[in-house]
Amino acid sequence: MENNKKIKPNSYYSIQYWMINELGLKGLELSIYAIIYGFSRDHCGAFTGSRSYLADFTNSTKAGVDKALKSLIQKNLLEKKDFVNHGIKNCIYVAKEVANLVSYQSTELGGVANSVSQGSQLSCPNNIEDNIEDNTLSLEVKHFGLYENVILNDELYDRLLIESEEYADEYINRLDSHIEMHQLHKQYSAYAPNQFFIKIFDMLRRDGHVEV
C-alpha cells in the first residue's frame, strides 16, 4: 500500500475490550468506531476528517466506510452532525457516550468562564496561569479552529506549539468543535486568550502530550 501523506507515521487508534465484548463490534465497524471514539472520548472533540482518511487508515474503501458509518449510526453508537462554515457544508462524527462501559469518568468541558482557572489550579502543581506574562495578554488576538471559536494570540499559540508541537493544533480543533457542536458560544465568549490557552494546555497534559 502506498504511503499516505495525510496520516502521520506515528498515528494510531486504540481498540478497547468493551467495544468488542459489550458493543459487539468487529471488522471495519470496530476500527472506525475506535478511531472516532479516540477523537471524541473526552466530550470536547469530534472526528472532522474525510471518508478518504478513514478508508486509508483502515486500509478499506470509501464504500465500505460509508456502509460502516451508516450501520454505526443506526446502532446509535455514532452521531452525525452537519454544519455550514463559510458556505461549505461540513460533516462531523461523534462517538456517543457509553457511560456504563467506559472504565473512567470523562471530564466535560463547559460551565462558566471562571471555571477554567479554577480547574487549572486543581490540576497544576505549578499554576500555569501565574506564569503567563502580562505582555502576552495585550497582543492582537486571532481566531483558531475550523469554526474559529478558539481565541489566542501569536505568543500563546507559539507556547502551545513549544509544549506539544505534534498535538497542539489537534486539541485546538477539539475544543473548537466542542463549542460549535454544543452551541457554547455564549459561555466561551467571556474567555480571555489565556483562559483558552490554559484549557487546551490542561487537555494536552491530561492525555500525556505535555511533560510535567
XYZ file of N, CA and C in Angstrom:
636
model
N 0.848 -1.195 0.000
C 0.000 0.000 0.000
C 0.881 1.241 0.000
N 0.552 2.188 -0.858
C 1.351 3.407 -0.973
C 1.198 4.252 0.286
N 2.305 4.862 0.740
C 2.265 5.687 1.941
C 1.305 6.846 1.757
N 0.498 7.112 2.757
C -0.469 8.198 2.719
C 0.076 9.368 3.507
N 0.296 10.497 2.839
C 0.887 11.656 3.491
C -0.100 12.344 4.418
N -1.411 12.034 4.296
C -2.395 12.672 5.154
C -2.353 12.092 6.566
N -1.837 10.899 6.706
C -1.792 10.235 8.004
C -0.365 10.242 8.527
N -0.174 10.759 9.738
C 1.163 10.834 10.313
C 1.692 9.430 10.585
N 2.994 9.223 10.407
C 3.577 7.883 10.587
C 3.326 7.273 11.962
N 3.237 8.127 12.988
C 3.057 7.598 14.346
C 1.592 7.625 14.794
N 0.659 7.806 13.848
C -0.757 7.810 14.197
C -1.209 6.404 14.592
N -2.146 6.331 15.525
C -2.671 5.041 15.955
C -4.064 5.239 16.524
N -4.801 4.159 16.666
C -6.069 4.206 17.384
C -6.129 3.004 18.306
N -6.901 3.148 19.379
C -6.930 2.134 20.421
C -8.280 1.421 20.431
N -8.244 0.092 20.320
C -9.455 -0.720 20.436
C -9.537 -1.240 21.861
N -10.599 -0.860 22.564
C -10.780 -1.296 23.940
C -11.717 -2.506 23.978
N -11.516 -3.339 24.988
C -12.214 -4.624 25.024
C -13.728 -4.467 25.056
N -14.234 -3.432 25.755
C -15.687 -3.255 25.836
C -16.308 -2.981 24.475
N -15.526 -2.444 23.543
C -16.045 -2.211 22.196
C -16.398 -3.524 21.508
N -15.629 -4.559 21.848
C -15.869 -5.892 21.276
C -16.873 -6.663 22.118
N -16.608 -6.714 23.428
C -17.392 -7.563 24.313
C -18.793 -7.035 24.556
N -18.914 -5.714 24.765
C -20.203 -5.132 25.115
C -20.963 -4.590 23.901
N -20.256 -3.949 22.986
C -20.929 -3.382 21.815
C -21.076 -4.391 20.690
N -20.289 -5.459 20.736
C -20.373 -6.487 19.708
C -19.823 -6.066 18.364
N -18.904 -5.107 18.374
C -18.346 -4.605 17.113
C -17.209 -5.497 16.632
N -17.029 -5.523 15.326
C -15.926 -6.274 14.736
C -15.620 -5.703 13.363
N -14.493 -6.098 12.834
C -14.121 -5.699 11.489
C -14.009 -4.202 11.305
N -14.502 -3.724 10.172
C -14.374 -2.311 9.825
C -15.172 -1.421 10.772
N -16.337 -1.864 11.203
C -17.130 -1.068 12.148
C -16.357 -0.839 13.444
N -15.675 -1.864 13.915
C -14.883 -1.747 15.143
C -13.773 -0.726 14.968
N -13.061 -0.812 13.859
C -11.945 0.112 13.622
C -12.422 1.549 13.501
N -13.492 1.768 12.755
C -13.983 3.130 12.554
C -14.539 3.704 13.851
N -15.264 2.889 14.621
C -15.766 3.374 15.900
C -14.603 3.754 16.815
N -13.569 2.921 16.854
C -12.418 3.186 17.724
C -11.717 4.478 17.326
N -11.594 4.728 16.035
C -10.951 5.960 15.564
C -11.758 7.172 16.011
N -13.070 7.148 15.747
C -13.908 8.298 16.073
C -14.028 8.460 17.586
N -14.077 7.359 18.321
C -14.113 7.427 19.778
C -12.852 8.116 20.308
N -11.719 7.836 19.670
C -10.469 8.458 20.101
C -10.492 9.970 19.968
N -11.227 10.481 18.986
C -11.325 11.929 18.807
C -12.335 12.554 19.751
N -13.345 11.806 20.177
C -14.447 12.427 20.908
C -14.652 11.874 22.308
N -13.723 11.072 22.809
C -13.941 10.401 24.087
C -13.982 11.357 25.269
N -13.388 12.558 25.139
C -13.348 13.472 26.280
C -14.425 14.541 26.200
N -15.423 14.331 25.377
C -16.560 15.241 25.238
C -16.191 16.571 24.607
N -14.984 16.757 24.161
C -14.630 18.070 23.635
C -14.029 17.960 22.247
N -14.363 16.936 21.542
C -13.841 16.804 20.197
C -14.808 16.067 19.306
N -14.446 15.974 18.060
C -15.243 15.265 17.073
C -14.326 14.874 15.940
N -14.733 13.873 15.181
C -13.966 13.492 14.016
C -14.378 14.391 12.866
N -13.449 15.210 12.390
C -13.730 16.155 11.315
C -13.048 15.758 10.010
N -12.445 14.569 9.993
C -11.745 14.121 8.795
C -12.697 13.625 7.720
N -12.128 13.165 6.646
C -12.907 12.728 5.494
C -13.093 11.219 5.480
N -13.987 10.762 4.607
C -14.163 9.323 4.408
C -12.890 8.710 3.834
N -12.187 9.490 3.026
C -10.925 9.002 2.449
C -9.906 8.737 3.536
N -9.874 9.609 4.546
C -8.959 9.422 5.677
C -9.269 8.110 6.384
N -10.561 7.861 6.660
C -10.950 6.625 7.337
C -10.631 5.408 6.477
N -10.858 5.541 5.176
C -10.573 4.418 4.275
C -9.083 4.115 4.244
N -8.265 5.157 4.194
C -6.818 4.955 4.163
C -6.304 4.392 5.483
N -6.842 4.912 6.592
C -6.367 4.499 7.914
C -6.725 3.037 8.196
N -7.862 2.595 7.652
C -8.314 1.221 7.902
C -8.028 0.295 6.722
N -7.336 0.828 5.706
C -6.987 0.040 4.515
C -8.249 -0.567 3.877
N -9.272 0.274 3.728
C -10.527 -0.174 3.140
C -10.925 0.784 2.019
N -12.190 0.751 1.631
C -12.690 1.615 0.564
C -13.690 2.621 1.127
N -13.942 3.705 0.372
C -14.920 4.691 0.819
C -16.316 4.083 0.889
N -16.607 3.158 -0.035
C -17.909 2.484 0.002
C -18.054 1.663 1.284
N -16.983 0.995 1.681
C -17.002 0.227 2.919
C -17.145 1.127 4.133
N -16.469 2.273 4.096
C -16.559 3.238 5.191
C -17.984 3.774 5.296
N -18.585 4.116 4.165
C -19.962 4.624 4.176
C -20.911 3.611 4.804
N -20.759 2.360 4.447
C -21.624 1.300 4.980
C -21.431 1.157 6.488
N -20.173 1.209 6.942
C -19.883 1.072 8.372
C -20.424 2.266 9.156
N -20.249 3.476 8.623
C -20.754 4.671 9.295
C -22.273 4.623 9.428
N -22.937 4.233 8.357
C -24.400 4.139 8.376
C -24.862 3.128 9.414
N -24.184 2.004 9.490
C -24.548 0.969 10.457
C -24.333 1.442 11.888
N -23.229 2.129 12.143
C -22.932 2.615 13.494
C -23.937 3.674 13.930
N -24.397 4.493 12.985
C -25.420 5.496 13.301
C -26.737 4.807 13.627
N -27.086 3.801 12.835
C -28.324 3.051 13.079
C -28.296 2.331 14.421
N -27.107 1.911 14.847
C -26.956 1.257 16.146
C -26.877 2.250 17.301
N -27.002 3.540 16.952
C -26.977 4.613 17.949
C -25.634 4.715 18.671
N -24.558 4.366 17.962
C -23.217 4.450 18.538
C -22.463 5.675 18.042
N -22.891 6.213 16.917
C -22.303 7.431 16.376
C -23.392 8.468 16.154
N -22.998 9.719 16.286
C -23.897 10.831 15.969
C -23.272 11.646 14.848
N -24.049 11.927 13.828
C -23.579 12.706 12.686
C -24.169 14.099 12.773
N -23.327 15.108 12.564
C -23.781 16.495 12.585
C -23.283 17.203 11.329
N -24.152 18.000 10.746
C -23.800 18.787 9.571
C -23.731 20.257 9.952
N -22.692 20.933 9.491
C -22.531 22.358 9.719
C -22.166 23.029 8.409
N -22.577 24.267 8.256
C -22.163 25.069 7.104
C -21.197 26.115 7.601
N -19.984 26.082 7.093
C -18.946 27.010 7.509
C -18.394 27.722 6.284
N -18.576 29.044 6.256
C -18.150 29.848 5.116
C -18.746 29.314 3.814
N -20.006 28.908 3.878
C -20.694 28.454 2.685
C -20.398 27.023 2.283
N -19.567 26.333 3.058
C -19.185 24.951 2.737
C -19.788 24.016 3.773
N -20.455 22.967 3.303
C -21.069 22.006 4.200
C -20.005 21.066 4.757
N -19.993 20.951 6.066
C -19.058 20.061 6.747
C -19.826 18.999 7.503
N -19.278 17.820 7.523
C -19.907 16.706 8.237
C -18.928 16.207 9.297
N -19.383 16.077 10.538
C -18.526 15.578 11.605
C -19.240 14.442 12.324
N -18.450 13.579 12.957
C -18.993 12.428 13.671
C -18.488 12.422 15.108
N -19.377 12.022 16.020
C -19.028 11.915 17.430
C -19.458 10.540 17.922
N -18.577 9.879 18.649
C -18.939 8.607 19.274
C -19.790 8.905 20.493
N -20.960 8.289 20.560
C -21.845 8.532 21.688
C -21.272 7.913 22.955
N -21.527 8.583 24.069
C -21.005 8.126 25.360
C -21.678 6.826 25.772
N -20.877 5.876 26.179
C -21.391 4.612 26.700
C -20.917 4.540 28.148
N -21.570 5.319 29.004
C -21.044 5.594 30.342
C -20.836 4.332 31.175
N -21.755 3.375 31.058
C -21.645 2.194 31.907
C -20.579 1.218 31.435
N -20.001 1.480 30.262
C -18.992 0.571 29.731
C -17.589 1.133 29.861
N -17.490 2.445 29.934
C -16.177 3.077 29.982
C -15.646 3.042 31.404
N -14.377 2.689 31.550
C -13.816 2.439 32.876
C -13.315 3.689 33.569
N -13.461 4.848 32.929
C -13.029 6.070 33.590
C -14.114 7.109 33.387
N -14.082 8.143 34.205
C -15.073 9.203 34.114
C -14.503 10.332 33.284
N -15.180 10.656 32.181
C -14.721 11.736 31.318
C -15.027 13.075 31.968
N -14.225 14.058 31.625
C -14.427 15.413 32.122
C -15.045 16.236 31.016
N -16.239 16.761 31.267
C -16.932 17.530 30.228
C -16.508 18.976 30.301
N -16.221 19.545 29.129
C -15.909 20.963 29.063
C -17.204 21.744 29.155
N -17.121 22.944 29.612
C -18.318 23.764 29.670
C -18.358 24.507 30.980
N -19.550 24.941 31.383
C -19.676 25.683 32.618
C -19.361 27.151 32.413
N -19.223 27.842 33.505
C -18.970 29.272 33.417
C -17.508 29.522 33.119
N -17.242 30.730 32.662
C -15.902 31.034 32.186
C -14.848 30.906 33.266
N -15.168 31.306 34.500
C -14.118 31.292 35.525
C -13.802 29.897 36.016
N -14.489 28.884 35.508
C -14.156 27.526 35.920
C -12.841 27.070 35.330
N -12.356 27.758 34.308
C -11.098 27.368 33.670
C -9.940 27.518 34.629
N -9.797 28.705 35.202
C -8.664 28.923 36.098
C -8.797 28.074 37.347
N -10.028 27.854 37.807
C -10.222 27.027 38.991
C -9.769 25.600 38.735
N -10.167 25.060 37.582
C -9.768 23.707 37.246
C -8.273 23.590 37.080
N -7.656 24.616 36.554
C -6.215 24.581 36.343
C -5.480 24.564 37.671
N -5.988 25.299 38.628
C -5.335 25.321 39.928
C -5.399 23.958 40.592
N -6.486 23.223 40.354
C -6.605 21.907 40.955
C -5.676 20.899 40.303
N -5.420 21.085 38.994
C -4.657 20.070 38.272
C -3.200 20.447 38.070
N -2.837 21.681 38.368
C -1.474 22.143 38.089
C -0.726 22.438 39.387
N 0.294 21.657 39.705
C 1.106 21.988 40.880
C 1.741 23.366 40.735
N 2.228 23.662 39.537
C 2.762 24.990 39.255
C 1.730 25.697 38.390
N 0.926 26.557 38.992
C -0.198 27.165 38.305
C 0.252 27.867 37.034
N -0.148 27.324 35.876
C 0.307 27.859 34.594
C -0.178 29.271 34.373
N -1.347 29.621 34.959
C -1.891 30.954 34.760
C -0.965 32.017 35.335
N -0.330 31.689 36.479
C 0.570 32.647 37.106
C 1.825 32.863 36.269
N 2.137 31.915 35.400
C 3.357 32.001 34.617
C 3.178 32.686 33.269
N 1.935 33.092 32.946
C 1.698 33.807 31.702
C 1.982 35.278 31.934
N 2.965 35.796 31.241
C 3.365 37.179 31.439
C 2.268 38.126 30.968
N 2.163 39.259 31.648
C 1.118 40.222 31.327
C 1.201 40.702 29.889
N 2.417 40.779 29.334
C 2.540 41.332 27.985
C 1.990 40.402 26.916
N 1.760 39.136 27.249
C 1.156 38.235 26.268
C -0.335 38.482 26.142
N -0.935 39.128 27.140
C -2.372 39.328 27.140
C -2.794 40.562 26.358
N -1.847 41.421 26.019
C -2.167 42.655 25.304
C -1.929 42.535 23.808
N -1.455 41.366 23.346
C -1.192 41.182 21.927
C -2.492 40.996 21.164
N -2.409 41.228 19.852
C -3.581 41.062 18.988
C -4.058 39.615 19.024
N -5.355 39.425 19.190
C -5.905 38.082 19.266
C -6.343 37.616 17.882
N -6.320 36.293 17.701
C -6.733 35.678 16.440
C -7.665 34.516 16.734
N -8.466 34.170 15.743
C -9.411 33.059 15.880
C -8.801 31.800 15.273
N -8.879 30.694 16.005
C -8.299 29.431 15.571
C -9.388 28.366 15.497
N -9.107 27.307 14.710
C -10.029 26.201 14.567
C -10.900 26.335 13.334
N -11.518 25.237 12.940
C -12.371 25.205 11.762
C -13.501 26.218 11.857
N -14.082 26.353 13.053
C -15.209 27.259 13.254
C -14.786 28.573 13.902
N -13.477 28.716 14.142
C -12.892 29.953 14.662
C -13.466 30.346 16.017
N -13.707 29.355 16.863
C -14.254 29.626 18.199
C -13.179 29.793 19.262
N -11.953 29.394 18.956
C -10.856 29.478 19.923
C -10.070 30.756 19.664
N -9.858 31.524 20.723
C -9.177 32.812 20.595
C -7.843 32.751 21.328
N -6.773 33.023 20.589
C -5.419 33.076 21.145
C -4.680 34.221 20.479
N -3.553 34.604 21.066
C -2.650 35.494 20.336
C -1.444 34.683 19.890
N -0.591 35.292 19.082
C 0.520 34.554 18.484
C 1.439 33.940 19.527
N 1.689 34.675 20.609
C 2.630 34.172 21.610
C 2.056 32.972 22.363
N 0.771 33.029 22.695
C 0.153 31.896 23.383
C 0.073 30.678 22.469
N -0.225 30.922 21.199
C -0.247 29.813 20.245
C 1.138 29.194 20.107
N 2.164 30.041 20.025
C 3.535 29.538 19.928
C 3.917 28.729 21.166
N 3.426 29.137 22.321
C 3.726 28.391 23.547
C 3.096 27.002 23.518
N 1.896 26.919 22.952
C 1.276 25.594 22.807
C 2.096 24.719 21.875
N 2.608 25.301 20.810
C 3.445 24.544 19.879
C 4.727 24.079 20.551
N 5.298 24.928 21.391
C 6.517 24.550 22.108
C 6.234 23.390 23.058
N 5.093 23.466 23.744
C 4.738 22.416 24.699
C 4.422 21.098 23.994
N 3.731 21.172 22.858
C 3.335 19.954 22.153
C 3.088 20.275 20.682
N 4.169 20.366 19.923
C 4.062 20.752 18.507
C 3.189 19.773 17.722
N 3.267 18.492 18.064
C 2.553 17.469 17.299
C 1.048 17.509 17.527
N 0.615 17.882 18.738
C -0.795 17.755 19.089
C -1.509 19.083 19.318
N -0.802 20.198 19.343
C -1.414 21.490 19.682
C -2.596 21.817 18.771
N -2.404 21.714 17.465
C -3.478 22.060 16.532
C -4.663 21.109 16.663
N -4.377 19.833 16.883
C -5.465 18.855 17.042
C -6.340 19.202 18.240
N -5.732 19.612 19.355
C -6.508 19.891 20.554
C -7.192 21.255 20.479
N -6.617 22.180 19.738
C -7.326 23.432 19.458
C -8.605 23.121 18.690
N -8.508 22.237 17.705
C -9.678 21.872 16.912
C -10.694 21.076 17.724
N -10.226 20.288 18.679
C -11.154 19.562 19.556
C -12.029 20.536 20.340
N -11.383 21.518 20.950
C -12.134 22.499 21.727
C -13.043 23.318 20.820
N -12.548 23.710 19.675
C -13.321 24.475 18.701
C -14.583 23.701 18.286
N -14.436 22.424 17.980
C -15.573 21.592 17.564
C -16.569 21.411 18.706
N -16.049 21.258 19.922
C -16.916 21.103 21.093
C -17.809 22.332 21.265
N -17.232 23.514 21.135
C -18.006 24.749 21.275
C -19.080 24.833 20.202
N -18.704 24.487 18.976
C -19.651 24.585 17.853
C -20.772 23.552 17.982
N -20.409 22.324 18.280
C -21.396 21.246 18.332
C -22.437 21.462 19.421
N -21.977 21.947 20.578
C -22.872 22.099 21.722
C -23.380 23.532 21.879
N -23.112 24.360 20.860
C -23.606 25.740 20.855
C -23.259 26.468 22.158
N -21.961 26.430 22.480
C -21.484 27.044 23.719
C -20.844 28.406 23.478
N -21.223 29.060 22.394
C -20.598 30.332 22.030
C -20.771 31.382 23.132
N -21.942 31.415 23.729
C -22.207 32.424 24.757
C -21.303 32.220 25.960
N -21.173 30.957 26.415
C -20.331 30.683 27.581
C -18.869 31.033 27.309
N -18.390 30.648 26.123
C -16.973 30.839 25.825
C -16.651 32.250 25.339
N -17.666 33.046 25.069
C -17.408 34.420 24.627
C -16.745 35.241 25.730
N -16.892 34.784 26.976
C -16.276 35.502 28.096
C -14.833 35.088 28.334
N -14.365 34.073 27.623
C -12.996 33.589 27.823
C -11.972 34.570 27.252
N -10.934 34.819 28.029
C -9.788 35.576 27.538
C -8.820 34.602 26.856
N -7.902 35.106 26.009
C -6.952 34.213 25.329
C -6.185 33.308 26.281
N -5.784 33.839 27.447
C -5.021 32.999 28.377
C -5.866 31.870 28.952
N -7.201 32.074 29.044
C -8.071 31.010 29.540
C -8.217 29.895 28.500
N -8.283 30.269 27.220
C -8.270 29.262 26.167
C -6.954 28.482 26.204
N -5.856 29.203 26.403
C -4.548 28.551 26.487
C -4.525 27.534 27.625
N -5.007 27.925 28.800
C -4.994 27.045 29.959
C -5.843 25.808 29.716
N -7.022 26.006 29.131
C -7.913 24.882 28.860
C -7.255 23.868 27.927
N -6.655 24.365 26.843
C -6.014 23.464 25.872
C -4.782 22.823 26.474
N -4.016 23.589 27.236
C -2.833 23.057 27.902
C -3.212 21.917 28.840
N -4.271 22.100 29.622
C -4.723 21.061 30.540
C -5.175 19.809 29.793
N -5.854 19.983 28.664
C -6.271 18.838 27.855
C -5.059 18.057 27.366
N -4.041 18.781 26.896
C -2.817 18.137 26.408
C -2.112 17.388 27.524
N -2.024 18.018 28.680
C -1.328 17.389 29.802
C -2.091 16.164 30.306
N -3.429 16.267 30.362
C -4.238 15.153 30.839
C -4.040 13.907 29.975
N -3.868 14.109 28.674
C -3.699 12.982 27.752
C -2.242 12.611 27.546
N -1.337 13.201 28.341
C 0.064 12.810 28.306
C 0.881 13.386 27.170
N 0.412 14.500 26.581
C 1.129 15.108 25.466
C 1.986 16.294 25.890
N 2.017 16.557 27.202
C 2.852 17.630 27.755
C 3.614 17.042 28.922
N 4.892 17.324 28.985
C 5.710 16.830 30.086
C 5.374 17.596 31.354
N 5.303 16.881 32.470
C 5.005 17.518 33.756
C 6.200 17.351 34.690
